[in-house]
Every structure is written in C-alpha cells, then in structure tokens.
Short mmCIF file of C-alpha atoms and ligand atoms in Angstrom, two decimals:
data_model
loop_
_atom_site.label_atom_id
_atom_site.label_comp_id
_atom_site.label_asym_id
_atom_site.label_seq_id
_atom_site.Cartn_x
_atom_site.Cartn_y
_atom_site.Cartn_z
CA UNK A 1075 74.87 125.85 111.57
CA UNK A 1076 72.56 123.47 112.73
CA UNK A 1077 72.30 120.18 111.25
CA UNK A 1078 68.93 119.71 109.80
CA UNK A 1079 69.11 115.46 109.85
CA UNK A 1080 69.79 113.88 112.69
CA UNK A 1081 72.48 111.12 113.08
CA UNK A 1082 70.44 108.51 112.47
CA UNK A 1083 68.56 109.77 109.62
CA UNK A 1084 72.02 110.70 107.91
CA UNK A 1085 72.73 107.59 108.85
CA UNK A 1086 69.45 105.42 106.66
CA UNK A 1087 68.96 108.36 104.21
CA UNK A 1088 71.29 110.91 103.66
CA UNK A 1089 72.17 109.08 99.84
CA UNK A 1090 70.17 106.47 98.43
CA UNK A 1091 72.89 104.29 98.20
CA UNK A 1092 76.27 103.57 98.65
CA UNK A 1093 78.55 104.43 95.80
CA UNK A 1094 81.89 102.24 95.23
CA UNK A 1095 84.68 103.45 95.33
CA UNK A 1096 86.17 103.32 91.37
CA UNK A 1097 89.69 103.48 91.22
CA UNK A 1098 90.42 103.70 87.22
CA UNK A 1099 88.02 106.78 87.87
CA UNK A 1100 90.57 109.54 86.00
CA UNK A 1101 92.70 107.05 83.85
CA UNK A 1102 92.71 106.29 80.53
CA UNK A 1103 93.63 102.53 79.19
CA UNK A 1104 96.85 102.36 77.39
CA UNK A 1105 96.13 100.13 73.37
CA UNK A 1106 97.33 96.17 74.28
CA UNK A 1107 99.77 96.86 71.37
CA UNK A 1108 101.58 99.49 73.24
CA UNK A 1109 101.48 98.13 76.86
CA UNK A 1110 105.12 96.58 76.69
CA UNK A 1111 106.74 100.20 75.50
CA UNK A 1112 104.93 102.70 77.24
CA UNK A 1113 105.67 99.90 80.55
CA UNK A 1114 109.24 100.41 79.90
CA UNK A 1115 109.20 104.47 79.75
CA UNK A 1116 106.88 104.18 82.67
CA UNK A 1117 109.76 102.25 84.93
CA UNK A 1118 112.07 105.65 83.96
CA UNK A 1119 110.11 108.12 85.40
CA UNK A 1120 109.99 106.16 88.79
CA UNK A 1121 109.84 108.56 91.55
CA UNK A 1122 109.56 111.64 89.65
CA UNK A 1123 105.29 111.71 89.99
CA UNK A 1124 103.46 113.56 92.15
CA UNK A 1125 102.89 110.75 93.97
CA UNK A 1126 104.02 110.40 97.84
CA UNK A 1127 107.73 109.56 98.29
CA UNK A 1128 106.74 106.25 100.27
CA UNK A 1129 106.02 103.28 98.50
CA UNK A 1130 104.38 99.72 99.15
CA UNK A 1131 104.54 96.08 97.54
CA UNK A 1132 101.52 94.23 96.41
CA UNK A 1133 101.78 90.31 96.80
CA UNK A 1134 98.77 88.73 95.22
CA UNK A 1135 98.01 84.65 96.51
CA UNK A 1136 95.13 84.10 94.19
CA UNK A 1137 94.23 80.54 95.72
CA UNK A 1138 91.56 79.36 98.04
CA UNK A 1139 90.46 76.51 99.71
CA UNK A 1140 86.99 77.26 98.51
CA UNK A 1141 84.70 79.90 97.19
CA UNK A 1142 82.97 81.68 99.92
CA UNK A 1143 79.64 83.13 98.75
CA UNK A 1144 80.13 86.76 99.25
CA UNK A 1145 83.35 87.17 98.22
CA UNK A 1146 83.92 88.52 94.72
CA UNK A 1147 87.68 88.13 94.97
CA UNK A 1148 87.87 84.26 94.55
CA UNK A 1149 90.23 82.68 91.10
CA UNK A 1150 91.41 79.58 91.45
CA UNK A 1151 90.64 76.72 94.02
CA UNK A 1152 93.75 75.63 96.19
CA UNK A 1153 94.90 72.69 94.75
CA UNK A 1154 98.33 71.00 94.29
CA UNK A 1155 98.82 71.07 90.73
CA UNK A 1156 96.80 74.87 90.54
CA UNK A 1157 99.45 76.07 93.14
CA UNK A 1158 102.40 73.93 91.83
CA UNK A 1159 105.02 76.22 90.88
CA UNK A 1160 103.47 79.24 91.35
CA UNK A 1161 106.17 80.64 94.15
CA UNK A 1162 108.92 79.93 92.22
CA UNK A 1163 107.40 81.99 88.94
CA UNK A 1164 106.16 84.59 91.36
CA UNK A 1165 109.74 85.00 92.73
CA UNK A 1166 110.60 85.02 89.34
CA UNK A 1167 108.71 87.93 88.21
CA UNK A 1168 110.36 90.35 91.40
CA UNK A 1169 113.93 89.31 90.50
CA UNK A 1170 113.32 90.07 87.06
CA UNK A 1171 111.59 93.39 87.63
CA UNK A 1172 113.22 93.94 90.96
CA UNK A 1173 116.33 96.50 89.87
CA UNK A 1174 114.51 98.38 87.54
CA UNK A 1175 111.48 98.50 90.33
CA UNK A 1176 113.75 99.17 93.60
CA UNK A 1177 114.94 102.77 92.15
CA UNK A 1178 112.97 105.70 94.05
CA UNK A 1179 111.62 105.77 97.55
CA UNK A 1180 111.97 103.23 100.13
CA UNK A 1181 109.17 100.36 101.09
CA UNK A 1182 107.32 101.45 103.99
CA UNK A 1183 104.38 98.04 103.44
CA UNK A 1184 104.46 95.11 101.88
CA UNK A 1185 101.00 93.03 101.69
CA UNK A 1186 100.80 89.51 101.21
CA UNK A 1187 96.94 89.34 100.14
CA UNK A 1188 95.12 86.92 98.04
CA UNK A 1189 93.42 85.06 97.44
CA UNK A 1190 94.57 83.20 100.59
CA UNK A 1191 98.34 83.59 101.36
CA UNK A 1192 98.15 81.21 103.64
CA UNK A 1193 97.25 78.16 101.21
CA UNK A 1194 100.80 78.44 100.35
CA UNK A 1195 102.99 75.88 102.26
CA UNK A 1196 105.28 76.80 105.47
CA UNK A 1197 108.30 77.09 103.18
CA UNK A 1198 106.38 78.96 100.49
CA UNK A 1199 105.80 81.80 102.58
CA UNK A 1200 109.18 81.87 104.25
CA UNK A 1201 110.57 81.86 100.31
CA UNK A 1202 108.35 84.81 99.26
CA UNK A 1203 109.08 86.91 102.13
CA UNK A 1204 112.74 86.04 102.30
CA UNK A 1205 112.70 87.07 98.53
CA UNK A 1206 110.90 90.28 98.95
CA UNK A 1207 113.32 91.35 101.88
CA UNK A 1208 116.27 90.07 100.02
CA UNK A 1209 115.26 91.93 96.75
CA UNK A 1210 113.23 95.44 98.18
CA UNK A 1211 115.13 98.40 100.15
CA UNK A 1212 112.52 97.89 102.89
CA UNK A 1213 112.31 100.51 105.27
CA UNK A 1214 113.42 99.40 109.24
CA UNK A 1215 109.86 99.43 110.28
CA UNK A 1216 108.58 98.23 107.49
CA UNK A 1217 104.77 96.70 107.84
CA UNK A 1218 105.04 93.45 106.50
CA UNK A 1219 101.59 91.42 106.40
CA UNK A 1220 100.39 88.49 105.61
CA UNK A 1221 96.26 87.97 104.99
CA UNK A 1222 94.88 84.46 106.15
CA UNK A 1223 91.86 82.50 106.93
CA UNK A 1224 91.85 80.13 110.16
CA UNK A 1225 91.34 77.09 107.94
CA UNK A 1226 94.41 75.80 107.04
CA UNK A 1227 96.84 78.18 108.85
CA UNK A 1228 99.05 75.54 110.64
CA UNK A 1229 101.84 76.63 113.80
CA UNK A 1230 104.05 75.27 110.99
CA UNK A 1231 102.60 78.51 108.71
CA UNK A 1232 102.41 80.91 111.51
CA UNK A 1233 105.92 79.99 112.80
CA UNK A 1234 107.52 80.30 108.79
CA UNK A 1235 105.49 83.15 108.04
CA UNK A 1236 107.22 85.03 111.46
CA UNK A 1237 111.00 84.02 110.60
CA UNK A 1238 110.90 85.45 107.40
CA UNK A 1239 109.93 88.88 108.46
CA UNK A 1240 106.35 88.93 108.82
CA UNK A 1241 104.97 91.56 111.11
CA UNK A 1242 101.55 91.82 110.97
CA UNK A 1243 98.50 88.66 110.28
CA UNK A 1244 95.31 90.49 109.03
CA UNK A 1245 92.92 87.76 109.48
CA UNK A 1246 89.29 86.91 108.03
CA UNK A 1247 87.24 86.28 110.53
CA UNK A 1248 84.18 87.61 108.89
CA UNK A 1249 81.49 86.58 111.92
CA UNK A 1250 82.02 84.29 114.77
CA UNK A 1251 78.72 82.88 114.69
CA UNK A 1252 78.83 79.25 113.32
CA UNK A 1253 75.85 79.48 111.11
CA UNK A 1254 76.41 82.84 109.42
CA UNK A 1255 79.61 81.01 108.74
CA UNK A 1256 78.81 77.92 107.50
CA UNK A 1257 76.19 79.41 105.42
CA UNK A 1258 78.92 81.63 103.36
CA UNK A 1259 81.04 78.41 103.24
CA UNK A 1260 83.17 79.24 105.74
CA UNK A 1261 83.78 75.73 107.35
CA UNK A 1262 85.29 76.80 111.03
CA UNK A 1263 82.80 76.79 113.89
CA UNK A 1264 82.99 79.21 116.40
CA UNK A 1265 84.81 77.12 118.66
CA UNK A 1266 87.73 76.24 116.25
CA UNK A 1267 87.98 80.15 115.42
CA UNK A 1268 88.28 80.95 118.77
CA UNK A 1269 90.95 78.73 119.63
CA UNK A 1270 93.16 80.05 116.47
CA UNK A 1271 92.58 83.48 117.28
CA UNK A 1272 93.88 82.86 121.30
CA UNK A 1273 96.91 81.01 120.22
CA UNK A 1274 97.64 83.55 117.29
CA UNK A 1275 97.67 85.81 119.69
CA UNK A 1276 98.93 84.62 122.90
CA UNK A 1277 102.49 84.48 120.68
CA UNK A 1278 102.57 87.94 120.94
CA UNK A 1279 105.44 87.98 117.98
CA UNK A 1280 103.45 90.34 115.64
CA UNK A 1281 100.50 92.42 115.65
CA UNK A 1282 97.45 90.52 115.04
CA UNK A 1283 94.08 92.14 112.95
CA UNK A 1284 90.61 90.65 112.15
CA UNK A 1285 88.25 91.48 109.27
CA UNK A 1286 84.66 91.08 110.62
CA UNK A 1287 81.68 92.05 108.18
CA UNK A 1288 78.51 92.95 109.01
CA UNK A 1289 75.10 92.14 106.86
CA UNK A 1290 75.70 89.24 106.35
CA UNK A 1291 72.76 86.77 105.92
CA UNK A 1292 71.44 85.31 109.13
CA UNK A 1293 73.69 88.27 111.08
CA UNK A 1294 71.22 90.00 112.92
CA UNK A 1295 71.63 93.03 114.97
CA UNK A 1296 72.57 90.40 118.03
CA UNK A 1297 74.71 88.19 116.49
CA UNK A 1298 76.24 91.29 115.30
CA UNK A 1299 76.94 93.22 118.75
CA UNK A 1300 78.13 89.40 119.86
CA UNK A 1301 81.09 89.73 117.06
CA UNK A 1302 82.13 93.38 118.28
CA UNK A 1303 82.16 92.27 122.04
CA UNK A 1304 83.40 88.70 121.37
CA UNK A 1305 86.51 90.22 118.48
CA UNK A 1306 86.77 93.27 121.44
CA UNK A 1307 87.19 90.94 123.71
CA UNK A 1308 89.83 88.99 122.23
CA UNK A 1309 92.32 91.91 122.25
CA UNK A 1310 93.71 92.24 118.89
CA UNK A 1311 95.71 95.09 117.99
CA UNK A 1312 93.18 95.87 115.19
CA UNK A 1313 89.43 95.47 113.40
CA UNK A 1314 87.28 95.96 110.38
CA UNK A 1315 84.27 96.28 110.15
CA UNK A 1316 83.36 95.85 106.08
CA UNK A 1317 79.83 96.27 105.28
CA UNK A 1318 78.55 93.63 102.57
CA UNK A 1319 78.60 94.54 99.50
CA UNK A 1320 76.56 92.39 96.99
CA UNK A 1321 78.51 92.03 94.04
CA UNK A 1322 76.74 90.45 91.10
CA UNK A 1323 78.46 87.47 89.69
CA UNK A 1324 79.39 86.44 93.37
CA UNK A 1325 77.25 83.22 94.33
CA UNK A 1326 75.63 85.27 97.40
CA UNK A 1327 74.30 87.54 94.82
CA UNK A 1328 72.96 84.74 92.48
CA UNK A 1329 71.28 82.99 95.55
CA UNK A 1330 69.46 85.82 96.57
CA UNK A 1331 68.48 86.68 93.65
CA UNK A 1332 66.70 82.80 92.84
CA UNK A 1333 65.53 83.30 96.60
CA UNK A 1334 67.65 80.01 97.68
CA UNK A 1335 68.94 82.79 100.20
CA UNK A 1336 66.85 85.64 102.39
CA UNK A 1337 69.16 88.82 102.06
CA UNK A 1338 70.78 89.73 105.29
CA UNK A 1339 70.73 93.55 106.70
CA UNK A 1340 68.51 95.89 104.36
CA UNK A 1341 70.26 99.03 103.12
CA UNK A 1342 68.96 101.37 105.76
CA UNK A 1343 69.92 98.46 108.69
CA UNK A 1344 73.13 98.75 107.04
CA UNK A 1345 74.52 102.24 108.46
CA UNK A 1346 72.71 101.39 111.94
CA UNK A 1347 75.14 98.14 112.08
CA UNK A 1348 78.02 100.41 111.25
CA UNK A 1349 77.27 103.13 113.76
CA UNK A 1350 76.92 99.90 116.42
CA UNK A 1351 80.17 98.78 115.37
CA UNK A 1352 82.04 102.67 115.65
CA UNK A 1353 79.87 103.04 119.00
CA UNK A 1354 80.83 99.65 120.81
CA UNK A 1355 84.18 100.26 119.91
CA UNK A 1356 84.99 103.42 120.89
CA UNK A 1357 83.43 102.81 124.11
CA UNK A 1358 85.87 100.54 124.45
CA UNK A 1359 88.70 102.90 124.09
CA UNK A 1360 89.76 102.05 120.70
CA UNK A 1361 91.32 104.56 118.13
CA UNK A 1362 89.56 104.99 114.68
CA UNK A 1363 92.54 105.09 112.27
CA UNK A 1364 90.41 105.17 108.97
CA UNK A 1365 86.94 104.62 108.19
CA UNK A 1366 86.60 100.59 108.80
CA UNK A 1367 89.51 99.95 110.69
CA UNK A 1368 89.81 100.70 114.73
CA UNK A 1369 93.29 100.05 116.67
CA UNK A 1370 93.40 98.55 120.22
CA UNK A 1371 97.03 100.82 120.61
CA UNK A 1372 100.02 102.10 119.32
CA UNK A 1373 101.27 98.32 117.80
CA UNK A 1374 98.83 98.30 115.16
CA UNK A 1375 99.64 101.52 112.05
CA UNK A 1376 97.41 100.45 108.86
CA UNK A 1377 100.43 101.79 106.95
CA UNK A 1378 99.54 99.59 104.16
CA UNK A 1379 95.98 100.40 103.66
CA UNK A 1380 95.90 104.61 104.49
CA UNK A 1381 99.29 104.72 102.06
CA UNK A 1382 97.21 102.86 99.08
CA UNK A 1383 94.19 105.21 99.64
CA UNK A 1384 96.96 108.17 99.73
CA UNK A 1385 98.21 107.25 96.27
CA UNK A 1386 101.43 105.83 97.16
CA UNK A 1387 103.33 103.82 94.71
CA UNK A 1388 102.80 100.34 94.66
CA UNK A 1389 104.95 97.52 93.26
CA UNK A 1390 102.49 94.74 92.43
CA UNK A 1391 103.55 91.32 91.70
CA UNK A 1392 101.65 87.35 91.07
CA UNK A 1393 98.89 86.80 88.93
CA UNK A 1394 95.64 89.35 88.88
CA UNK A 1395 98.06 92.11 91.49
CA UNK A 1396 97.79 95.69 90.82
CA UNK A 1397 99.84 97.96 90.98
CA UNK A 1398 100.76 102.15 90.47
CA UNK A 1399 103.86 103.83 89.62
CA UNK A 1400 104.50 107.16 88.79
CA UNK A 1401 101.40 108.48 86.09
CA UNK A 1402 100.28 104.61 85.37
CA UNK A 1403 98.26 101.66 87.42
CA UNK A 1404 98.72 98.37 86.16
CA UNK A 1405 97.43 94.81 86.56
CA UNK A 1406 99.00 91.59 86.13
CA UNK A 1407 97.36 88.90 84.19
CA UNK A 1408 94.88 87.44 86.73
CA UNK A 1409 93.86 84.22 84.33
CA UNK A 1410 97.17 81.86 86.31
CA UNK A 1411 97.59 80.07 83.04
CA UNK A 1412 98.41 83.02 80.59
CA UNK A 1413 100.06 84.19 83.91
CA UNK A 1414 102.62 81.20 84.28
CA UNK A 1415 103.14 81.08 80.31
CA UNK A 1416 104.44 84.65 80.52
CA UNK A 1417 106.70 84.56 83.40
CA UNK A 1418 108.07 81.12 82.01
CA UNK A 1419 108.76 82.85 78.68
CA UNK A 1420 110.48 86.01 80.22
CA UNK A 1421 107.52 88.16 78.89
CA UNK A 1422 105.68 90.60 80.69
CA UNK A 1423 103.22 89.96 82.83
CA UNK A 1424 101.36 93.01 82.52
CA UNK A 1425 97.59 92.72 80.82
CA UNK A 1426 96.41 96.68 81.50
CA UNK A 1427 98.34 99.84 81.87
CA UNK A 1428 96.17 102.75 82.61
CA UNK A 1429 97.61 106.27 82.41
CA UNK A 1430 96.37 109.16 85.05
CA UNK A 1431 95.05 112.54 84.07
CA UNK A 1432 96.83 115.66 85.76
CA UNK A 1433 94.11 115.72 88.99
CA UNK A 1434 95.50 112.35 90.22
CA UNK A 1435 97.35 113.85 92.71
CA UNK A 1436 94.13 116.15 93.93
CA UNK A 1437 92.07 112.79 93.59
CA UNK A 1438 94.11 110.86 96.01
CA UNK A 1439 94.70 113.96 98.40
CA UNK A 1440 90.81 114.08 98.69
CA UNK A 1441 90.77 110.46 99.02
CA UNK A 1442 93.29 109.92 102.10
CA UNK A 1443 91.92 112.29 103.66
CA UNK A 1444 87.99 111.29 103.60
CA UNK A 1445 89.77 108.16 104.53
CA UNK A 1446 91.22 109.10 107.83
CA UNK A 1447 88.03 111.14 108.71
CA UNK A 1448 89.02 114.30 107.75
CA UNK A 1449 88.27 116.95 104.43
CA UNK A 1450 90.71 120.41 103.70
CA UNK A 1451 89.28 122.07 100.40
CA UNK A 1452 91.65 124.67 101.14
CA UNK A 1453 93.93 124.42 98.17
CA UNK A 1454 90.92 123.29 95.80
CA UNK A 1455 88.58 125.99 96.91
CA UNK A 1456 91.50 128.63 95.56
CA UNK A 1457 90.27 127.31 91.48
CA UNK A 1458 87.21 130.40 91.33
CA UNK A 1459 84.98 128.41 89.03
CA UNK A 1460 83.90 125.97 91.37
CA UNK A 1461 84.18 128.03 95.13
CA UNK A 1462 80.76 128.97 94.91
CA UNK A 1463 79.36 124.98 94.38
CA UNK A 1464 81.93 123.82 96.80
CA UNK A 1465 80.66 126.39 99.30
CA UNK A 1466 77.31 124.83 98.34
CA UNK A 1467 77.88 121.63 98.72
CA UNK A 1468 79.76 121.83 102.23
CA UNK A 1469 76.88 123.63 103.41
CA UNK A 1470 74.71 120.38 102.22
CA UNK A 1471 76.73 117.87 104.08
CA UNK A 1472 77.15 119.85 107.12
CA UNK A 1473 72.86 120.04 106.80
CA UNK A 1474 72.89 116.66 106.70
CA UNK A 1475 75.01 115.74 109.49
CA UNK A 1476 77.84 114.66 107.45
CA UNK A 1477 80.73 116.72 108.39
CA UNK A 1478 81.09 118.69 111.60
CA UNK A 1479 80.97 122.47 110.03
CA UNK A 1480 80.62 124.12 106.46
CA UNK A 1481 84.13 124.95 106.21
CA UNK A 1482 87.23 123.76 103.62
CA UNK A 1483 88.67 122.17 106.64
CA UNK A 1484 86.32 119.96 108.69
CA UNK A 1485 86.03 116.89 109.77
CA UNK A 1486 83.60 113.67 109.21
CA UNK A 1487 80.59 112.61 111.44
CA UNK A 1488 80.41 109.32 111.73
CA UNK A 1489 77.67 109.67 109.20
CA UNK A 1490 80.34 111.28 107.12
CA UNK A 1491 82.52 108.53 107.33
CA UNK A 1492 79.65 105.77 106.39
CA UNK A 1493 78.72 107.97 102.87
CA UNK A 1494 82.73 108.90 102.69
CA UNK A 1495 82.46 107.37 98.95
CA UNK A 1496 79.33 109.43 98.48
CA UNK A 1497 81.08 112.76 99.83
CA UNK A 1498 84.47 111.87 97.57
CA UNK A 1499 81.97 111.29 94.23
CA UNK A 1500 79.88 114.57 95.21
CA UNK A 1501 83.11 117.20 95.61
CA UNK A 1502 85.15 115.24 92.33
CA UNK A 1503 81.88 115.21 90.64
CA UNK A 1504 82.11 119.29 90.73
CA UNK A 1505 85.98 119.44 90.47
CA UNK A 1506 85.29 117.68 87.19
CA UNK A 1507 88.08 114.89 88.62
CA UNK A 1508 85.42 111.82 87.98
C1 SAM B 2027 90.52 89.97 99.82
S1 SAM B 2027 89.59 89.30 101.13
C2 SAM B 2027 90.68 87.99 101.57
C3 SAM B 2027 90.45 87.42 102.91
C4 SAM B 2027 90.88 86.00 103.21
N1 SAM B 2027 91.09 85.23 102.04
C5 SAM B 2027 89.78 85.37 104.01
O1 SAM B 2027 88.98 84.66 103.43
O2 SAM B 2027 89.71 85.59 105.20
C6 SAM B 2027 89.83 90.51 102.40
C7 SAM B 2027 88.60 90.87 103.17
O3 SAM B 2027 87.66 91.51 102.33
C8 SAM B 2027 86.39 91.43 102.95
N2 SAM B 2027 85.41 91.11 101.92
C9 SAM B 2027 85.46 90.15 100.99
N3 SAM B 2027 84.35 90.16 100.23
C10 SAM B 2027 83.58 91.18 100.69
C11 SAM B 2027 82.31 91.71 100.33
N4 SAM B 2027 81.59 91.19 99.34
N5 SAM B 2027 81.83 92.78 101.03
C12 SAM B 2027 82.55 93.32 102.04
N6 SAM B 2027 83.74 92.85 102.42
C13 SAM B 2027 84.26 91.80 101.76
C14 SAM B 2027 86.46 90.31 104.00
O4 SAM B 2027 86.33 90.88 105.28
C15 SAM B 2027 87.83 89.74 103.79
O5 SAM B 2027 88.42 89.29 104.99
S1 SF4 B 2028 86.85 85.48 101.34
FE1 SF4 B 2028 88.98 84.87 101.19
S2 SF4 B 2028 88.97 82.62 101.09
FE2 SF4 B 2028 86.90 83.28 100.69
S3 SF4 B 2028 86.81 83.34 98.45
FE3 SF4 B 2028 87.33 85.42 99.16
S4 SF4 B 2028 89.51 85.54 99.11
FE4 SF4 B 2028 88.96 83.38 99.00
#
C-alpha cells in the first residue's frame, strides 16, 4: 500500500496536535482515608503482577538553583535551610520501607532525578547512593544515574557521585546557544558548557548523556542544526532530543501568553526540527534506542527510561517521586514540608495511591513498544469486536505514512515515532484501555 502523505506532510499534519502522554490513564484513585491500608496489602502482592520481573528505583531531588522558564518540573529553590536535612529523611524513608520493598525482582536502574540531584553536596550524593546500594539487591550491571545541570556540578560532585556507584550522568544541556539559554534562565554560556561537557567526558569513568530540546524561543532552525552537530560532535554516549512542550502554569507559558516572549518553533516547525534532529543523527551513525533518545554505541542502554515506559516496577522515594508496584502507582508528598513532617513522624509518605484496571498490562505492552519504534497487535487483534477497527485504523496510519505496512506487526516511520502518543491514544481509544 502506498502511502497517500508524504513524510513531510505526516510530519506538519498527520494530527492536529500532539497528545501527552497520561499515565493515570486506566487507574482509579484509592479514598485518602484508605491510602495507608490498601498501601500495606499492596507491599504483599509484590511481584505477583503482571508487571515485568525487572524493577527500577525512583530518587526524586526536588531542588533547583532556579526556575527555568519552560520547565514545569521546578518545587523548591536550592537553598541551605530548604535542602537542610533532606538526605538524611530521604535515607530515612528507604531504610524504613527498604525490607518490605526489596522482596521480588532484582534492580536493573536506579535514577537519581530531580529537581536537580546535583544541588545536593559531594557527600550528599555519595550518602544516597551508598544507601541505595547498601539497602537494594541491585543487579551487577545495574544503570545507576544521576541527572544534573552544568551549574553547580563541581569535580568534587562528579568525583563523589562516581565512588558511590554512579554509572551514568544524564545531563541538561537543553541548547548550547548562549541566548536561548540565558533567556530560559539558564545562566551558563556556551563557553562554560562546553568546557563541563569536555572534562565530564574526557574522565571516561561512566557513560555520559545530554538532554537537548528543540523549540525553544530564539532556537531557530540554525541554532538548532548547530546543537545536533556541536552535542554530535562532543561524543557522548547518548542524546535527547525533547520537543517543547508549553505547559500552562510554567513561566514560559505565562510570558507568551502577556507577549513579554515571541513563541519559539510553531507546531508544524515542530516535527520538521525533530525529523532534522533523527536525520543529522543517524547520518552520523548513531542508534535510535527509543523515540527521543539516540546512542553513540554499545556503553549507553536507556535501561531506565524503556523499563518505565514497559511498566516495570518502580520503587519511588523523596518528596513528589512516583512510583508503581504490582496493581498500584503511587506518589509521595511533593509539598517538602508535609513531606519532612511525615518521615520525621514515622508516617507514610504516600499522598495518592492509584489502583490499575485489568488492561494495564496490554497498556504498557503497547506503550514499550511504540516506544522503541515498533507496534505487534498480534495478541490484541485475536479480541473479534475490535479486529475489524484495528484493521481500519492500521490501514489509516500506514496511509498516512505513519507505520511502514498495514499489518499487526509493523514498525514506525519516523513520522510514526513523532505522533507515537497520537498512535498509542488512537489503538487504546478503540481497545477501550483509555
Ligand atoms: C526533569 S528535567 C531535569 C533536568 C535538570 N534539572 C536540568 O535542568 O538540566 C529533565 C529534562 O526534561 C526536559 N524538559 C524539561 N521541561 C521540558 C518541557 N517543558 N518540554 C520538553 N522537555 C522538557 C529537559 O530536557 C530536561 O533536561
Ligand atoms: S529544567 Fe531542571 S533546573 Fe530547571 S527548573 Fe526544571 S528541573 Fe529545575
């Protein structure tokens, strides 16, 4: 079948936006009242879900040195007296929960993300990965990561952060250009990035990763293609490439909304600057292990990230982390105050339990696999009621140049993996799994 779209068009038009991806799609909240009960009968059926055998641990470091304007992930600002404490509580909260949480599979990733891990002091992070070794059965090749910003990631960090056990630095790098930077708060030039990223890397002690964006204000289509060569030709052993998203409430969204800030890439740019990013990277030999992130080689795995898009289970600890066991996904109070009082009291942490329906397991099938550039409806095109609209609805895609053939098993243009949230809504949307 021929597609009737070509690449580009797919690319601008084939959805009118892009949808998020909502992960409570499928649960059900559990009352406030009943949290603590339901929490404890939860921790009994560990490893008896449907969920993969593999598991990963959640740090969340919910400090930063400043609010940058896109981000809609910022909580507290890193100060002494905000931060004061908080390792020790956080430390806390895994030795408390730590036997009751270590039954079930081994720990295959562990991500340190924030927040800004690396606002925590040298010791700080040698503590909290010391702990999570000493208290986890990690698996030998366990990923261990730690997520950081170039501003205030000392050797002294760096150095701490690699005798505990760190592995892997997954670093935000966002754009190299000094004004896109500056303009989202982010206070490193070019010049001071640079000379992080070459001495990060010339230690060659773990593998190194940047996060770039793209559509960002003042990022055009140049300064763009200068980030992929300049990040390419820096050698790390992976990249993102995140397209903006505008959340409302962040302060990028409030600016250019009052007009204090012009927008940056318009939605139809948007899918051009990924396909640059795909193109100029592959051309440079690099793999494409899931839909934003590229490896350079065989150091860097993205265990962490394919395993939470898989379903795994996922021990989350620190104020506002989430985390999945068995049936239920939880979070952990994200307001630090209510967060501290709880640990200090020996209560739990926990502020919402969710509960899955029975298509979890089909939900997260579908969703690692859309992930990693890939769709089998085999099993799901067995259920009769909904063959006919699947059948359908392949045939759509493949029309619109979104997955290489009409079949259950296909794989993802690189259209297809631009609208993968689209294609995952579309095919849960008929499988009634929304
Ligand atoms: C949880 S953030 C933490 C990163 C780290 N604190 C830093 O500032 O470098 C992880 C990554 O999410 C991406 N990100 C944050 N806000 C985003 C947004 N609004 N749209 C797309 N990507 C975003 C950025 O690439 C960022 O490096
Ligand atoms: S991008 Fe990173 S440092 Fe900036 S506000 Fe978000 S989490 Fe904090």
């Amino acid at each position: 079948m021929k597609p009737t779209m070509d690449l580009s068009e797919a690319l601008q038009s084939a959805f009118p936006f892009r949808r998020p991806l909502l992960p409570w799609a499928g649960y059900r909240l559990i009352e406030q009242s009943s949290i603590e009960d339901v929490w404890n009968a939860a921790l009994c059926e560990l490893g008896q879900s449907d969920r993969p055998n593999r598991r990963t641990i959640y740090i969340h470091i919910p400090f930063c040195a400043n609010h940058c304007l896109f981000c809609g992930f910022y909580k507290n600002r890193a100060q002494e007296n905000r931060m004061e404490g908080y390792v020790d509580r956080l430390i806390r909260e895994m030795e408390r929960q730590a036997h009751g949480l270590s039954e079930g599979g081994l720990v295959h990733a562990v991500y340190l993300g924030g927040g800004t891990p690396t606002a925590l002091g040298a010791d700080e992070l040698f503590e909290v990965v010391s702990a999570i070794r000493r208290l986890f059965p990690l698996a030998n090749d366990c990923e261990i990561t730690v997520e950081g910003r170039v501003i205030h990631f000392t050797e002294e960090k760096i150095e701490a952060a690699l005798e505990g056990g760190v592995n892997r630095f997954s670093i935000g790098v966002q754009s190299f250009d000094t004004l896109v930077r500056n303009k989202q708060g982010r206070r490193s030039s070019r010049k001071e990035v640079l000379m992080f990223l070459e001495s990060l890397l010339a230690r060659d002690r773990a593998t190194v990763v940047f996060d770039l964006m793209f559509g960002l204000p003042l990022q055009t289509r140049q300064v763009w293609m200068d980030d992929l060569e300049t990040a390419i030709a820096l050698k790390p052993d992976g990249i993102d490439i995140y397209s903006l998203a505008l959340f409302p409430g962040t302060p990028l969204f409030k600016a250019i909304k009052q007009g204090s800030i012009e927008p940056g890439a318009s939605r139809q740019e948007l899918g051009e600057f990924y396909a640059m990013g795909v193109e100029s990277l592959s051309k440079a030999g690099w793999l494409h292990l899931s839909n934003s992130h590229f490896a350079s080689g065989t150091r860097e795995r993205n265990r962490y990230n394919i395993m939470i898009k898989e379903g795994a289970e996922t021990l989350g600890f620190g104020s506002g982390a989430g985390g999945a066991i068995g049936r239920y996904s939880y979070q952990r109070d994200a307001d630090l105050d209510a967060w501290s009082t709880s640990v200090d009291a020996n209560t739990s942490t926990i502020s919402q339990l969710s509960i899955a329906d029975e298509n979890e397991s089909t939900r997260a099938m579908i969703t690692g696999q859309l992930e990693q550039g890939r769709l089998d409806l085999t099993s799901v095109m067995r259920l009769r009621p909904v063959q006919l609209q699947l059948a359908k609805k392949l045939e759509e895609f493949a029309g619109k140049n979104l997955i290489t053939n009409p079949e259950p098993r296909t794989a993802l243009t690189l259209a297809g993996r631009y609208w993968s949230t689209n294609i995952r809504g579309e095919i849960l949307q008929i499988l009634n799994m929304e």
